[in-house]
């Protein structure tokens, strides 16, 4: 298994542009999580899905952020319009129903200038 | 609310020596899981060790071991025979049962470990 795959690895965009981050979870994993990592706030959960259904999006900072999971093998996190304060590393993680099993992707470093 | 606290923003250890990273957490749950993750400069989150709260025995993975004190809600990581490759940011994480917010991971703020040759 190739693990959790995120793309792109780096993204630099101008303020006001739309940004889409992508994630392919591990096959068979029921849960998918999006985390954001910043120096100020550390690792914070944005949203998670169970069986492709969004369960808790209370961590999504603003309406500019949206996430979808159209099928079990793909999820996106979209920011529209992007702002400099959105600059961070965004991680996707998936796990199965078992007690452990979190696997993280390599993250996307987003820079909004 | 469940919280995880790492009180040591930075730690340093001499190569081949032992270092202990501290972590405390707050929860009203009796059944949960605890983890230590390592994040090197590559930023990949790597699972170092995990502990089930119902197990009294402390987890061990090669040079890494934990001291789990359930009553004190303490979960420290001990790294023995430190190596240069151990230099990284270390995160303590708590995971409630699945019925509680899907069992999402809650992270501490991290401890930056440097290893001196």
CSV table of N, CA and C in Angstrom, one decimal, chain B residues 9-102:
chain,number,residue,atom,x,y,z
B,9,UNK,N,8.9,23.0,25.4
B,9,UNK,CA,8.9,23.4,24.0
B,9,UNK,C,10.2,22.8,23.3
B,10,UNK,N,11.3,22.8,24.1
B,10,UNK,CA,12.6,22.3,23.5
B,10,UNK,C,13.3,21.4,24.5
B,11,UNK,N,14.0,20.4,24.0
B,11,UNK,CA,14.8,19.6,24.8
B,11,UNK,C,16.1,19.3,24.0
B,12,UNK,N,17.1,19.0,24.8
B,12,UNK,CA,18.4,18.7,24.2
B,12,UNK,C,19.0,17.5,24.9
B,13,UNK,N,19.7,16.6,24.1
B,13,UNK,CA,20.3,15.4,24.7
B,13,UNK,C,21.6,15.1,23.9
B,14,UNK,N,22.5,14.6,24.7
B,14,UNK,CA,23.8,14.2,24.1
B,14,UNK,C,23.6,12.8,23.4
B,15,UNK,N,24.2,12.7,22.3
B,15,UNK,CA,24.2,11.4,21.6
B,15,UNK,C,24.5,10.2,22.5
B,16,UNK,N,23.8,9.2,22.5
B,16,UNK,CA,23.9,7.9,23.3
B,16,UNK,C,23.4,8.1,24.7
B,17,UNK,N,22.9,9.3,25.0
B,17,UNK,CA,22.3,9.4,26.4
B,17,UNK,C,20.8,9.2,26.3
B,18,UNK,N,20.2,9.3,27.4
B,18,UNK,CA,18.7,9.1,27.5
B,18,UNK,C,18.0,10.4,27.8
B,19,UNK,N,16.8,10.6,27.2
B,19,UNK,CA,16.1,11.8,27.4
B,19,UNK,C,14.6,11.4,27.6
B,20,UNK,N,13.9,12.2,28.4
B,20,UNK,CA,12.5,11.9,28.7
B,20,UNK,C,11.7,13.2,28.3
B,21,UNK,N,10.7,13.0,27.5
B,21,UNK,CA,9.7,14.0,27.1
B,21,UNK,C,8.4,13.9,27.9
B,22,UNK,N,7.9,15.0,28.4
B,22,UNK,CA,6.7,14.9,29.2
B,22,UNK,C,5.5,15.2,28.5
B,23,UNK,N,4.4,14.6,29.0
B,23,UNK,CA,3.1,14.9,28.4
B,23,UNK,C,2.0,14.6,29.4
B,24,UNK,N,1.1,15.6,29.6
B,24,UNK,CA,-0.1,15.3,30.4
B,24,UNK,C,-1.3,15.6,29.6
B,25,UNK,N,-2.4,15.0,30.0
B,25,UNK,CA,-3.7,15.1,29.3
B,25,UNK,C,-4.8,15.2,30.3
B,26,UNK,N,-5.9,15.7,29.7
B,26,UNK,CA,-7.1,15.8,30.6
B,26,UNK,C,-8.3,15.1,29.9
B,27,UNK,N,-8.9,14.2,30.5
B,27,UNK,CA,-10.1,13.5,30.0
B,27,UNK,C,-11.0,13.0,31.1
B,28,UNK,N,-12.2,12.8,30.8
B,28,UNK,CA,-13.1,12.1,31.7
B,28,UNK,C,-13.4,10.7,31.2
B,29,UNK,N,-12.8,10.3,30.1
B,29,UNK,CA,-13.0,9.0,29.6
B,29,UNK,C,-12.1,8.0,30.4
B,30,UNK,N,-12.5,6.7,30.4
B,30,UNK,CA,-11.7,5.7,31.1
B,30,UNK,C,-11.0,4.8,30.0
B,31,UNK,N,-11.5,4.8,28.8
B,31,UNK,CA,-11.0,4.0,27.7
B,31,UNK,C,-10.5,4.9,26.6
B,32,UNK,N,-9.2,5.0,26.3
B,32,UNK,CA,-8.7,5.8,25.3
B,32,UNK,C,-7.3,5.3,24.9
B,33,UNK,N,-6.7,6.1,24.0
B,33,UNK,CA,-5.4,5.7,23.5
B,33,UNK,C,-4.5,6.9,23.4
B,34,UNK,N,-3.2,6.6,23.6
B,34,UNK,CA,-2.2,7.7,23.6
B,34,UNK,C,-1.1,7.3,22.7
B,35,UNK,N,-0.6,8.3,22.1
B,35,UNK,CA,0.4,8.2,21.0
B,35,UNK,C,1.6,9.2,21.2
B,36,UNK,N,2.7,8.8,20.7
B,36,UNK,CA,3.8,9.8,20.4
B,36,UNK,C,4.1,9.7,18.9
B,37,UNK,N,4.1,10.9,18.3
B,37,UNK,CA,4.5,11.0,16.9
B,37,UNK,C,5.8,11.8,16.8
B,38,UNK,N,6.5,11.4,15.8
B,38,UNK,CA,7.8,12.1,15.5
B,38,UNK,C,7.6,12.9,14.2
B,39,UNK,N,8.0,14.1,14.1
B,39,UNK,CA,7.9,14.9,12.9
B,39,UNK,C,9.3,15.4,12.6
B,40,UNK,N,10.1,14.8,11.7
B,40,UNK,CA,11.4,15.3,11.3
B,40,UNK,C,11.2,16.5,10.4
B,41,UNK,N,12.3,17.1,9.9
B,41,UNK,CA,12.2,18.2,9.0
B,41,UNK,C,11.5,17.9,7.7
B,42,UNK,N,11.4,16.7,7.3
B,42,UNK,CA,10.6,16.3,6.1
B,42,UNK,C,9.1,16.5,6.3
B,43,UNK,N,8.7,16.7,7.6
B,43,UNK,CA,7.4,17.0,8.0
B,43,UNK,C,6.4,15.8,8.1
B,44,UNK,N,6.9,14.6,7.7
B,44,UNK,CA,6.1,13.4,7.8
B,44,UNK,C,5.8,13.1,9.2
B,45,UNK,N,4.6,12.8,9.5
B,45,UNK,CA,4.2,12.4,10.9
B,45,UNK,C,4.4,10.9,11.0
B,46,UNK,N,5.3,10.5,11.9
B,46,UNK,CA,5.7,9.1,12.1
B,46,UNK,C,5.3,8.6,13.4
B,47,UNK,N,4.5,7.6,13.5
B,47,UNK,CA,4.1,7.0,14.8
B,47,UNK,C,5.3,6.3,15.4
B,48,UNK,N,5.6,6.8,16.7
B,48,UNK,CA,6.7,6.2,17.4
B,48,UNK,C,6.2,5.1,18.3
B,49,UNK,N,5.2,5.3,19.1
B,49,UNK,CA,4.7,4.4,20.1
B,49,UNK,C,3.3,4.7,20.4
B,50,UNK,N,2.5,3.7,20.9
B,50,UNK,CA,1.1,3.9,21.3
B,50,UNK,C,0.9,3.1,22.6
B,51,UNK,N,-0.2,3.5,23.3
B,51,UNK,CA,-0.5,2.9,24.6
B,51,UNK,C,-2.0,2.9,24.7
B,52,UNK,N,-2.5,1.7,25.0
B,52,UNK,CA,-4.0,1.6,25.3
B,52,UNK,C,-4.2,1.9,26.8
B,53,UNK,N,-5.2,2.7,27.1
B,53,UNK,CA,-5.4,3.1,28.5
B,53,UNK,C,-5.7,1.9,29.4
B,54,UNK,N,-6.3,0.9,28.9
B,54,UNK,CA,-6.7,-0.3,29.7
B,54,UNK,C,-5.5,-1.2,30.0
B,55,UNK,N,-4.4,-1.0,29.4
B,55,UNK,CA,-3.2,-1.8,29.7
B,55,UNK,C,-2.4,-1.1,30.7
B,56,UNK,N,-2.0,-1.9,31.7
B,56,UNK,CA,-1.2,-1.3,32.8
B,56,UNK,C,0.3,-1.3,32.4
B,57,UNK,N,0.6,-2.3,31.5
B,57,UNK,CA,2.0,-2.4,31.1
B,57,UNK,C,2.4,-1.3,30.2
B,58,UNK,N,3.5,-0.7,30.5
B,58,UNK,CA,4.0,0.4,29.6
B,58,UNK,C,4.5,-0.2,28.3
B,59,UNK,N,4.2,0.6,27.2
B,59,UNK,CA,4.6,0.1,25.9
B,59,UNK,C,6.1,0.4,25.6
B,60,UNK,N,6.7,-0.5,24.8
B,60,UNK,CA,8.1,-0.4,24.5
B,60,UNK,C,8.2,-0.7,23.0
B,61,UNK,N,9.0,0.1,22.3
B,61,UNK,CA,9.4,-0.1,20.9
B,61,UNK,C,10.9,0.2,20.8
B,62,UNK,N,11.7,-0.9,20.9
B,62,UNK,CA,13.1,-0.8,20.7
B,62,UNK,C,13.7,0.3,21.7
B,63,UNK,N,14.2,1.4,21.3
B,63,UNK,CA,14.8,2.3,22.2
B,63,UNK,C,13.8,3.3,22.8
B,64,UNK,N,12.6,3.2,22.4
B,64,UNK,CA,11.5,4.1,22.9
B,64,UNK,C,10.6,3.3,23.9
B,65,UNK,N,10.3,4.0,25.0
B,65,UNK,CA,9.4,3.4,26.0
B,65,UNK,C,8.6,4.6,26.6
B,66,UNK,N,7.5,4.2,27.2
B,66,UNK,CA,6.7,5.2,27.8
B,66,UNK,C,6.5,4.9,29.3
B,67,UNK,N,6.2,5.9,30.0
B,67,UNK,CA,5.8,5.8,31.4
B,67,UNK,C,4.4,6.3,31.5
B,68,UNK,N,3.4,5.4,31.6
B,68,UNK,CA,2.0,5.8,31.5
B,68,UNK,C,1.5,5.7,33.0
B,69,UNK,N,1.0,6.8,33.4
B,69,UNK,CA,0.5,7.0,34.8
B,69,UNK,C,-1.0,7.4,34.6
B,70,UNK,N,-1.9,6.5,34.6
B,70,UNK,CA,-3.3,6.8,34.3
B,70,UNK,C,-3.9,7.7,35.3
B,71,UNK,N,-3.7,7.4,36.6
B,71,UNK,CA,-4.3,8.3,37.6
B,71,UNK,C,-3.8,9.7,37.5
B,72,UNK,N,-2.6,9.9,37.2
B,72,UNK,CA,-2.0,11.2,37.1
B,72,UNK,C,-2.2,11.8,35.7
B,73,UNK,N,-2.7,11.0,34.8
B,73,UNK,CA,-2.9,11.5,33.4
B,73,UNK,C,-1.6,12.0,32.8
B,74,UNK,N,-0.6,11.1,33.0
B,74,UNK,CA,0.7,11.5,32.5
B,74,UNK,C,1.2,10.4,31.5
B,75,UNK,N,1.9,10.8,30.5
B,75,UNK,CA,2.3,9.9,29.4
B,75,UNK,C,3.7,10.4,28.9
B,76,UNK,N,4.8,10.0,29.5
B,76,UNK,CA,6.1,10.5,29.1
B,76,UNK,C,6.7,9.5,28.2
B,77,UNK,N,7.6,10.0,27.3
B,77,UNK,CA,8.3,9.2,26.4
B,77,UNK,C,9.8,9.2,26.7
B,78,UNK,N,10.4,8.0,26.8
B,78,UNK,CA,11.8,7.9,27.1
B,78,UNK,C,12.5,7.4,25.9
B,79,UNK,N,13.6,8.1,25.5
B,79,UNK,CA,14.4,7.7,24.3
B,79,UNK,C,15.7,7.3,24.9
B,80,UNK,N,16.1,6.1,24.7
B,80,UNK,CA,17.4,5.6,25.2
B,80,UNK,C,18.4,5.5,24.1
B,81,UNK,N,19.7,5.7,24.5
B,81,UNK,CA,20.7,5.6,23.5
B,81,UNK,C,20.4,6.5,22.3
B,82,UNK,N,20.2,7.8,22.6
B,82,UNK,CA,19.8,8.8,21.6
B,82,UNK,C,20.7,8.8,20.4
B,83,UNK,N,20.1,8.9,19.2
B,83,UNK,CA,20.9,8.9,18.0
B,83,UNK,C,20.6,10.3,17.2
B,84,UNK,N,21.5,10.6,16.4
B,84,UNK,CA,21.3,11.9,15.6
B,84,UNK,C,20.0,11.9,14.9
B,85,UNK,N,19.6,10.8,14.4
B,85,UNK,CA,18.3,10.7,13.7
B,85,UNK,C,17.1,10.9,14.5
B,86,UNK,N,17.2,10.9,15.8
B,86,UNK,CA,16.1,11.1,16.7
B,86,UNK,C,15.7,12.6,16.8
B,87,UNK,N,16.6,13.5,16.3
B,87,UNK,CA,16.3,14.9,16.3
B,87,UNK,C,15.0,15.2,15.5
B,88,UNK,N,14.1,15.8,16.1
B,88,UNK,CA,12.8,16.0,15.5
B,88,UNK,C,11.8,16.7,16.4
B,89,UNK,N,10.7,17.1,15.9
B,89,UNK,CA,9.6,17.6,16.8
B,89,UNK,C,8.8,16.3,17.2
B,90,UNK,N,8.5,16.2,18.5
B,90,UNK,CA,7.7,15.1,19.0
B,90,UNK,C,6.4,15.6,19.6
B,91,UNK,N,5.3,14.9,19.1
B,91,UNK,CA,4.0,15.3,19.5
B,91,UNK,C,3.4,14.2,20.3
B,92,UNK,N,2.8,14.5,21.4
B,92,UNK,CA,2.0,13.6,22.2
B,92,UNK,C,0.5,13.8,21.7
B,93,UNK,N,-0.2,12.7,21.6
B,93,UNK,CA,-1.6,12.8,21.1
B,93,UNK,C,-2.5,11.8,21.9
B,94,UNK,N,-3.7,12.3,22.0
B,94,UNK,CA,-4.7,11.5,22.8
B,94,UNK,C,-5.8,11.2,21.8
B,95,UNK,N,-6.4,10.0,21.9
B,95,UNK,CA,-7.5,9.6,21.1
B,95,UNK,C,-8.6,9.0,21.9
B,96,UNK,N,-9.8,9.6,21.9
B,96,UNK,CA,-10.9,9.1,22.7
B,96,UNK,C,-11.5,7.9,22.0
B,97,UNK,N,-12.5,7.3,22.6
B,97,UNK,CA,-13.2,6.2,21.9
B,97,UNK,C,-13.9,6.7,20.7
B,98,UNK,N,-14.2,5.8,19.8
B,98,UNK,CA,-14.7,6.1,18.5
B,98,UNK,C,-16.1,6.9,18.6
B,99,UNK,N,-16.8,6.5,19.7
B,99,UNK,CA,-18.1,7.1,19.9
B,99,UNK,C,-18.0,8.6,20.3
B,100,UNK,N,-16.8,9.0,20.7
B,100,UNK,CA,-16.5,10.3,21.1
B,100,UNK,C,-15.8,11.1,20.0
B,101,UNK,N,-16.6,11.8,19.2
B,101,UNK,CA,-16.0,12.6,18.1
B,101,UNK,C,-15.2,11.8,17.1
B,102,UNK,N,-15.6,10.6,16.9
B,102,UNK,CA,-15.0,9.8,15.9
B,102,UNK,C,-13.6,9.3,16.3
